[in-house]
XYZ file of N, CA and C in Angstrom:
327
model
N -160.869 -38.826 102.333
C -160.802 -39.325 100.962
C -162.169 -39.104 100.309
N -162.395 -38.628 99.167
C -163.469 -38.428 98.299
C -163.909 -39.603 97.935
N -164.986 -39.387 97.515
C -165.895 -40.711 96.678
C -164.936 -40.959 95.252
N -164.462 -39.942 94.611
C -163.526 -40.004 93.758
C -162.134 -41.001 93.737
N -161.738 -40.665 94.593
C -160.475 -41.187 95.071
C -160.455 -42.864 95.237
N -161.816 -42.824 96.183
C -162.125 -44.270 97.020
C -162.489 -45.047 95.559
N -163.018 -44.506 94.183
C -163.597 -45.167 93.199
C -162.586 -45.607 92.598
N -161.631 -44.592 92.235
C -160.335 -44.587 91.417
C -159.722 -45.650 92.083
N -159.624 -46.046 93.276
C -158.709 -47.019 94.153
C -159.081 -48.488 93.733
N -160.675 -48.156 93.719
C -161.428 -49.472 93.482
C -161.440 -49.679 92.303
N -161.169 -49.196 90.932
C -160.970 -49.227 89.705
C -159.084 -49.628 89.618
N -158.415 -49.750 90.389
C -156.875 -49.605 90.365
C -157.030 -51.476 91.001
N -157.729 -51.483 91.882
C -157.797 -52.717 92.777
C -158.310 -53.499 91.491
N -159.047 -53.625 90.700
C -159.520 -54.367 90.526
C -158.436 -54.688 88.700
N -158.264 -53.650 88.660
C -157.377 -53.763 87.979
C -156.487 -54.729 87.823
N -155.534 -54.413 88.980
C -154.714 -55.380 89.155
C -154.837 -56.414 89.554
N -156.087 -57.019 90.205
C -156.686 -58.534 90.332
C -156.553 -59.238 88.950
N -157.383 -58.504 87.871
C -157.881 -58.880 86.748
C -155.944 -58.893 85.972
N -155.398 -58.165 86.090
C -154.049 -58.571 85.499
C -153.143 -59.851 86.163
N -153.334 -59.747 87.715
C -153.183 -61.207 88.189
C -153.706 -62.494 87.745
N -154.861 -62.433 87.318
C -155.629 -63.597 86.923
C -155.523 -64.151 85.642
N -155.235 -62.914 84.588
C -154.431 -63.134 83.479
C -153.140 -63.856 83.564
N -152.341 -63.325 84.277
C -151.496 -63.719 83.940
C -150.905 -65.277 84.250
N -151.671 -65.383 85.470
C -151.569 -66.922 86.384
C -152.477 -67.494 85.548
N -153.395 -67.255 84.381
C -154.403 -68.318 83.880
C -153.471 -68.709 82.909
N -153.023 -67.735 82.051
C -152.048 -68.073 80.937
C -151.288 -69.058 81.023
N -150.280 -68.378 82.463
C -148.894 -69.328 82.824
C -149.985 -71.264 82.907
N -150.995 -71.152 83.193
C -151.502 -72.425 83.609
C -151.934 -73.212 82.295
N -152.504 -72.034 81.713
C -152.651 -72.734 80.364
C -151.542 -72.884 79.640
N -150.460 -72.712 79.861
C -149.169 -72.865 79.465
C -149.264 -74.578 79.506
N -149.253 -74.379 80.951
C -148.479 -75.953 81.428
C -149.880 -77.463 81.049
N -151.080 -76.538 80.980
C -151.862 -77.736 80.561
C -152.037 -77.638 79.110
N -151.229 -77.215 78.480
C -151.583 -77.132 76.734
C -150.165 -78.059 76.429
N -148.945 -77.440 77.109
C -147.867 -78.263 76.827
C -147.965 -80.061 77.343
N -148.896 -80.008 78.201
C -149.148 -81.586 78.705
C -149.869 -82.118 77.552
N -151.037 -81.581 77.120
C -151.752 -81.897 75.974
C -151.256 -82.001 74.432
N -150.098 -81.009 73.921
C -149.446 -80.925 73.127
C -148.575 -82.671 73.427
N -147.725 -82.944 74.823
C -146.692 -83.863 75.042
C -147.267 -84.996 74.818
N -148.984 -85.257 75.138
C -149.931 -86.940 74.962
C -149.459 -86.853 73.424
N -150.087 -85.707 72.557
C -150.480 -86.157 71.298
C -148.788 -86.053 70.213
N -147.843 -85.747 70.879
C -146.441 -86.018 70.257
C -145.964 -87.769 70.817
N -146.151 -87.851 71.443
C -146.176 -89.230 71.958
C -144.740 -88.779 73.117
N -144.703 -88.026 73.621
C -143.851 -87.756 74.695
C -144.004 -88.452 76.330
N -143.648 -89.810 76.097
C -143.596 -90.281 77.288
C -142.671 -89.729 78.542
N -143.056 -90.157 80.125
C -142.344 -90.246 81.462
C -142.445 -88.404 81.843
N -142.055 -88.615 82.549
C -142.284 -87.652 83.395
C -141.489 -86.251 83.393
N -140.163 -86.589 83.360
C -138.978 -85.785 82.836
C -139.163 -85.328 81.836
N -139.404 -85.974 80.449
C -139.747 -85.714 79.321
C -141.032 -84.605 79.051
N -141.914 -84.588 80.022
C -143.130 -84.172 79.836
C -142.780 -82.886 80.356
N -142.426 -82.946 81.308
C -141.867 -81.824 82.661
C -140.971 -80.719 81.438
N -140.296 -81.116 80.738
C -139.030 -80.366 80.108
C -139.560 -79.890 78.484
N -140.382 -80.551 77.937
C -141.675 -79.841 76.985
C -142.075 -78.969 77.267
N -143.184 -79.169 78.678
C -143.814 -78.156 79.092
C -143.058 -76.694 79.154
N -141.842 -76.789 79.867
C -140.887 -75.845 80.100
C -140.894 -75.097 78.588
N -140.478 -75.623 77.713
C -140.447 -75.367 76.258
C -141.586 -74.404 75.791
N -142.441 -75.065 75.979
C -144.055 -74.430 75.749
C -144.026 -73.111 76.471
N -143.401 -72.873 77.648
C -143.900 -72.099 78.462
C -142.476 -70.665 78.319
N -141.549 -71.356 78.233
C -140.324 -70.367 77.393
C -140.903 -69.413 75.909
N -141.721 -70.836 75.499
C -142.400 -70.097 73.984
C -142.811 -68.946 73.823
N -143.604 -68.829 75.314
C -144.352 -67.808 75.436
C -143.958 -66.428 75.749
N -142.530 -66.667 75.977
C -141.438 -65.081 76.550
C -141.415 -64.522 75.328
N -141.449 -65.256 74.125
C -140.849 -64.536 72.820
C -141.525 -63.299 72.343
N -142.751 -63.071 72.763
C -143.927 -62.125 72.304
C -145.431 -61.870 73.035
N -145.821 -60.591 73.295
C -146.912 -60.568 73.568
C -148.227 -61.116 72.602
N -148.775 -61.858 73.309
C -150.296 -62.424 73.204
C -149.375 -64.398 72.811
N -150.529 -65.126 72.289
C -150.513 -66.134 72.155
C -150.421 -67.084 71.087
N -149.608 -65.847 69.709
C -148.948 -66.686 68.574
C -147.957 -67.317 68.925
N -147.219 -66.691 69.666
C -145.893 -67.645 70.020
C -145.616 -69.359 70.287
N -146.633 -69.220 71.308
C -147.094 -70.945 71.844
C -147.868 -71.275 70.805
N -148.313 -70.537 70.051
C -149.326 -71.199 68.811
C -147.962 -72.058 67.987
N -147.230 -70.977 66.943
C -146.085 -71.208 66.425
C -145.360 -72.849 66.981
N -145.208 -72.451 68.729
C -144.129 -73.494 68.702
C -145.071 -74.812 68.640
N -146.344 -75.031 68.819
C -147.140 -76.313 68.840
C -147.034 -76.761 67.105
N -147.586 -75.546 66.793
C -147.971 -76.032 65.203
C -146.497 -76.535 64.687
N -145.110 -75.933 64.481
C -143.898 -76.492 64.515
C -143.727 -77.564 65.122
N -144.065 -77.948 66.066
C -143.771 -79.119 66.599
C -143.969 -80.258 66.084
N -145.820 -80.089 65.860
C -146.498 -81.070 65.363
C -146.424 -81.193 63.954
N -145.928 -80.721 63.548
C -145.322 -80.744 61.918
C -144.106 -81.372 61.503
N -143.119 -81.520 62.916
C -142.034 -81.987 62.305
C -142.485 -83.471 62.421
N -143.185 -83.987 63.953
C -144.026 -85.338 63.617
C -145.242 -85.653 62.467
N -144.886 -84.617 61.718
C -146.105 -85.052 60.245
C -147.574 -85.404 61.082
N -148.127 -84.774 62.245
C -149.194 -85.241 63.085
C -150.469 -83.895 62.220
N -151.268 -84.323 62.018
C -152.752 -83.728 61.613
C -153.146 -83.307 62.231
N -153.010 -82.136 62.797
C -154.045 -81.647 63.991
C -153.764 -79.849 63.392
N -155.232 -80.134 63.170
C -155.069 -78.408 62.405
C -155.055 -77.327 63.186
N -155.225 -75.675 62.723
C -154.427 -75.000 63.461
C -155.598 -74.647 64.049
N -157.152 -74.660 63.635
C -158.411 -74.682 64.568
C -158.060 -75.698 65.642
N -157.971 -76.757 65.711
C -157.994 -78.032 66.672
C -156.544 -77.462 67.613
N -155.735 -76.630 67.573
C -154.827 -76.153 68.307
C -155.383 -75.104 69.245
N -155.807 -74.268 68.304
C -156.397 -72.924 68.777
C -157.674 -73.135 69.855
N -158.341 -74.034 69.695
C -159.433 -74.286 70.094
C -159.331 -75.337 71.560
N -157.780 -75.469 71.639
C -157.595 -76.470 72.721
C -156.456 -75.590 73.258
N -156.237 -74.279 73.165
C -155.959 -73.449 73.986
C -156.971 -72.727 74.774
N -157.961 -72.515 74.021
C -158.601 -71.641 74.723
C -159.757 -72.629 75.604
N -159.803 -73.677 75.441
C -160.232 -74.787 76.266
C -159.447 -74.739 77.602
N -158.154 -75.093 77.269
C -157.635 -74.922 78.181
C -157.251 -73.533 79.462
N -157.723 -72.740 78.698
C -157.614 -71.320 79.379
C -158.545 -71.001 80.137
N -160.032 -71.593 79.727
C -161.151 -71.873 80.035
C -161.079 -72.239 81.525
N -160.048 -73.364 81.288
C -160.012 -74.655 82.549
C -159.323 -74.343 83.424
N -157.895 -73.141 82.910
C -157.457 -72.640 83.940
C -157.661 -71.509 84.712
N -158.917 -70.821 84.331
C -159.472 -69.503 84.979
C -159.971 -70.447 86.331
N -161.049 -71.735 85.636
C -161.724 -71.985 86.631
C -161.185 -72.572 87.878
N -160.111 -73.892 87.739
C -159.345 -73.805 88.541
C -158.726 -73.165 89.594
N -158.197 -71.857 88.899
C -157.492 -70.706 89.747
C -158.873 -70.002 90.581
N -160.142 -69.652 89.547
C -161.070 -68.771 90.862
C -161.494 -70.374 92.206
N -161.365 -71.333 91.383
C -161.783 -72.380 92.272
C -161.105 -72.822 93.972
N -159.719 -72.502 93.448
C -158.583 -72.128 94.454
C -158.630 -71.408 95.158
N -159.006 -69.972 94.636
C -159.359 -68.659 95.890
C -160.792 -69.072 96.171
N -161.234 -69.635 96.307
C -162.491 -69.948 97.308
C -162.212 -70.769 98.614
């Protein structure tokens, strides 16, 4: 195998780490944005919270990138007439995305 080959492999490897990590951070920030979305709707118990989240995380099949889950929060929180602007949304996704990279590299250690 060439130095070529062995680079290209290692450019392919890492590749697909970095698309793994995407995609498991997302799915995570899925489920901790829909928990955070469920406190501030006033979505009590467990079931209830559990079956939001699901919601939140369905949201996200509709389209590539992260208007979708934007959409269904800001809808949400609108039909409860709740104030939370679309910075204070946006900004507690990517908080949360934040939280779920670290988590997940925290895990593979």
């Amino acid at each position: 195998m060439t130095t070529f080959d062995e680079r290209e492999k290692a450019f392919e490897k890492k590749f697909a780490h970095d698309q793994e990590l995407k995609f498991k951070s997302e799915a995570r920030r899925n489920r901790l944005i829909g928990r955070w979305a469920a406190e501030k709707l006033g979505i009590s118990g467990e079931e209830e919270i559990t079956a939001y989240v699901k919601a939140v995380q369905r949201a996200d099949l509709e389209e590539k990138g992260d208007d979708d889950v934007f959409r269904k929060l800001r809808k949400d929180f609108d039909a409860k007439s709740l104030s939370i602007s679309d910075s204070d949304i946006r900004e507690a996704m990517s908080a949360m995305l934040a939280s779920a990279v670290e988590q997940i590299e925290s895990e593979r250690k």
